[in-house]
Amino acid sequence: MKLSPEQCRAARGLVDWTQDHLAAEAGVSRSTVRDFESRRHLIQKSTEGQLLSALEAAGVIFLDPDADGPGVRLRLSSDRPQSGPAAD
């Protein structure tokens, strides 16, 4: 799965994470998240995997692009771990 900057921002919004929180969960720098989401630079495949893994562990489901484009959704709350600013 290829992660787009828009999907990354939308996924963070679904789980109510800041860029700092995503960076910490994924083990990357905040500037990496910031620069990727603002399209300042591309990310390495390994970094993309770290971001995807962190967001998926929080309950985000990434939808493959189809005729309507890529998307994200959230697992039902009973199926996902509690994390983020409200649970910290």
PDB file of C-alpha atoms in Angstrom:
ATOM      1  CA  MET A   1       0.000   0.000   0.000  1.00  0.00           C
ATOM      2  CA  LYS A   2       1.305   3.434  -0.898  1.00  0.00           C
ATOM      3  CA  LEU A   3       0.570   6.101   1.707  1.00  0.00           C
ATOM      4  CA  SER A   4      -0.324   9.561   0.433  1.00  0.00           C
ATOM      5  CA  PRO A   5       0.177  12.757   2.457  1.00  0.00           C
ATOM      6  CA  GLU A   6      -3.595  13.274   2.424  1.00  0.00           C
ATOM      7  CA  GLN A   7      -4.228   9.792   3.816  1.00  0.00           C
ATOM      8  CA  CYS A   8      -1.660  10.388   6.533  1.00  0.00           C
ATOM      9  CA  ARG A   9      -3.335  13.640   7.636  1.00  0.00           C
ATOM     10  CA  ALA A  10      -6.810  12.079   7.470  1.00  0.00           C
ATOM     11  CA  ALA A  11      -5.683   9.017   9.436  1.00  0.00           C
ATOM     12  CA  ARG A  12      -4.174  11.206  12.161  1.00  0.00           C
ATOM     13  CA  GLY A  13      -7.450  13.081  12.370  1.00  0.00           C
ATOM     14  CA  LEU A  14      -9.438   9.873  12.795  1.00  0.00           C
ATOM     15  CA  VAL A  15      -7.384   8.810  15.808  1.00  0.00           C
ATOM     16  CA  ASP A  16      -6.938  12.387  17.104  1.00  0.00           C
ATOM     17  CA  TRP A  17      -3.145  12.293  16.923  1.00  0.00           C
ATOM     18  CA  THR A  18      -0.809  15.243  16.514  1.00  0.00           C
ATOM     19  CA  GLN A  19       2.203  15.037  14.229  1.00  0.00           C
ATOM     20  CA  ASP A  20       4.320  14.662  17.371  1.00  0.00           C
ATOM     21  CA  HIS A  21       2.238  11.721  18.567  1.00  0.00           C
ATOM     22  CA  LEU A  22       2.419   9.934  15.205  1.00  0.00           C
ATOM     23  CA  ALA A  23       6.160  10.526  15.030  1.00  0.00           C
ATOM     24  CA  ALA A  24       6.644   9.025  18.500  1.00  0.00           C
ATOM     25  CA  GLU A  25       4.428   6.014  17.773  1.00  0.00           C
ATOM     26  CA  ALA A  26       6.150   5.369  14.423  1.00  0.00           C
ATOM     27  CA  GLY A  27       9.682   6.009  15.666  1.00  0.00           C
ATOM     28  CA  VAL A  28      10.392   8.826  13.218  1.00  0.00           C
ATOM     29  CA  SER A  29      11.038  12.543  13.639  1.00  0.00           C
ATOM     30  CA  ARG A  30       8.251  15.105  13.706  1.00  0.00           C
ATOM     31  CA  SER A  31       9.931  16.905  10.806  1.00  0.00           C
ATOM     32  CA  THR A  32       9.625  13.729   8.728  1.00  0.00           C
ATOM     33  CA  VAL A  33       5.866  13.635   9.321  1.00  0.00           C
ATOM     34  CA  ARG A  34       5.510  17.394   8.794  1.00  0.00           C
ATOM     35  CA  ASP A  35       7.533  17.457   5.582  1.00  0.00           C
ATOM     36  CA  PHE A  36       5.758  14.403   4.167  1.00  0.00           C
ATOM     37  CA  GLU A  37       2.276  15.725   4.921  1.00  0.00           C
ATOM     38  CA  SER A  38       3.113  19.113   3.400  1.00  0.00           C
ATOM     39  CA  ARG A  39       4.689  17.440   0.349  1.00  0.00           C
ATOM     40  CA  ARG A  40       8.116  18.956   1.021  1.00  0.00           C
ATOM     41  CA  HIS A  41       9.740  15.603   0.374  1.00  0.00           C
ATOM     42  CA  LEU A  42       8.998  11.955  -0.287  1.00  0.00           C
ATOM     43  CA  ILE A  43       9.541   9.362   2.411  1.00  0.00           C
ATOM     44  CA  GLN A  44      11.572   6.185   2.308  1.00  0.00           C
ATOM     45  CA  LYS A  45       9.707   2.897   1.940  1.00  0.00           C
ATOM     46  CA  SER A  46      10.779   1.883   5.463  1.00  0.00           C
ATOM     47  CA  THR A  47       9.444   5.154   6.917  1.00  0.00           C
ATOM     48  CA  GLU A  48       6.186   4.672   5.048  1.00  0.00           C
ATOM     49  CA  GLY A  49       5.917   1.223   6.625  1.00  0.00           C
ATOM     50  CA  GLN A  50       6.520   2.642  10.103  1.00  0.00           C
ATOM     51  CA  LEU A  51       3.790   5.269   9.643  1.00  0.00           C
ATOM     52  CA  LEU A  52       1.338   2.709   8.255  1.00  0.00           C
ATOM     53  CA  SER A  53       2.045   0.250  11.073  1.00  0.00           C
ATOM     54  CA  ALA A  54       1.558   2.860  13.798  1.00  0.00           C
ATOM     55  CA  LEU A  55      -1.710   4.129  12.349  1.00  0.00           C
ATOM     56  CA  GLU A  56      -3.046   0.631  11.642  1.00  0.00           C
ATOM     57  CA  ALA A  57      -2.244  -0.401  15.229  1.00  0.00           C
ATOM     58  CA  ALA A  58      -4.381   2.554  16.361  1.00  0.00           C
ATOM     59  CA  GLY A  59      -7.334   1.279  14.330  1.00  0.00           C
ATOM     60  CA  VAL A  60      -6.969   3.013  10.980  1.00  0.00           C
ATOM     61  CA  ILE A  61      -7.856   1.003   7.886  1.00  0.00           C
ATOM     62  CA  PHE A  62      -6.325   2.204   4.633  1.00  0.00           C
ATOM     63  CA  LEU A  63      -8.507   1.777   1.565  1.00  0.00           C
ATOM     64  CA  ASP A  64      -6.812   0.950  -1.706  1.00  0.00           C
ATOM     65  CA  PRO A  65      -7.271   3.511  -4.439  1.00  0.00           C
ATOM     66  CA  ASP A  66     -10.087   2.788  -6.838  1.00  0.00           C
ATOM     67  CA  ALA A  67     -11.927   4.974  -9.308  1.00  0.00           C
ATOM     68  CA  ASP A  68     -12.751   7.364  -6.449  1.00  0.00           C
ATOM     69  CA  GLY A  69      -9.201   7.546  -5.065  1.00  0.00           C
ATOM     70  CA  PRO A  70      -7.555   6.356  -1.842  1.00  0.00           C
ATOM     71  CA  GLY A  71      -9.199   6.639   1.538  1.00  0.00           C
ATOM     72  CA  VAL A  72      -9.097   5.810   5.233  1.00  0.00           C
ATOM     73  CA  ARG A  73     -11.594   4.620   7.791  1.00  0.00           C
ATOM     74  CA  LEU A  74     -11.578   3.637  11.445  1.00  0.00           C
ATOM     75  CA  ARG A  75     -12.275   0.196  12.891  1.00  0.00           C
ATOM     76  CA  LEU A  76     -15.190  -0.015  15.283  1.00  0.00           C
ATOM     77  CA  SER A  77     -14.158   1.310  18.683  1.00  0.00           C
ATOM     78  CA  SER A  78     -14.599  -2.088  20.349  1.00  0.00           C
ATOM     79  CA  ASP A  79     -12.020  -3.522  17.910  1.00  0.00           C
ATOM     80  CA  ARG A  80      -9.275  -0.920  18.351  1.00  0.00           C
ATOM     81  CA  PRO A  81      -6.886  -0.058  21.155  1.00  0.00           C
ATOM     82  CA  GLN A  82      -7.452   3.094  23.189  1.00  0.00           C
ATOM     83  CA  SER A  83      -4.700   5.642  22.552  1.00  0.00           C
ATOM     84  CA  GLY A  84      -4.151   9.236  21.590  1.00  0.00           C
ATOM     85  CA  PRO A  85      -4.371  12.455  23.576  1.00  0.00           C
ATOM     86  CA  ALA A  86      -7.672  11.565  25.256  1.00  0.00           C
ATOM     87  CA  ALA A  87      -6.385   8.182  26.459  1.00  0.00           C
ATOM     88  CA  ASP A  88      -2.862   9.278  27.435  1.00  0.00           C
TER      89      ASP A  88
END
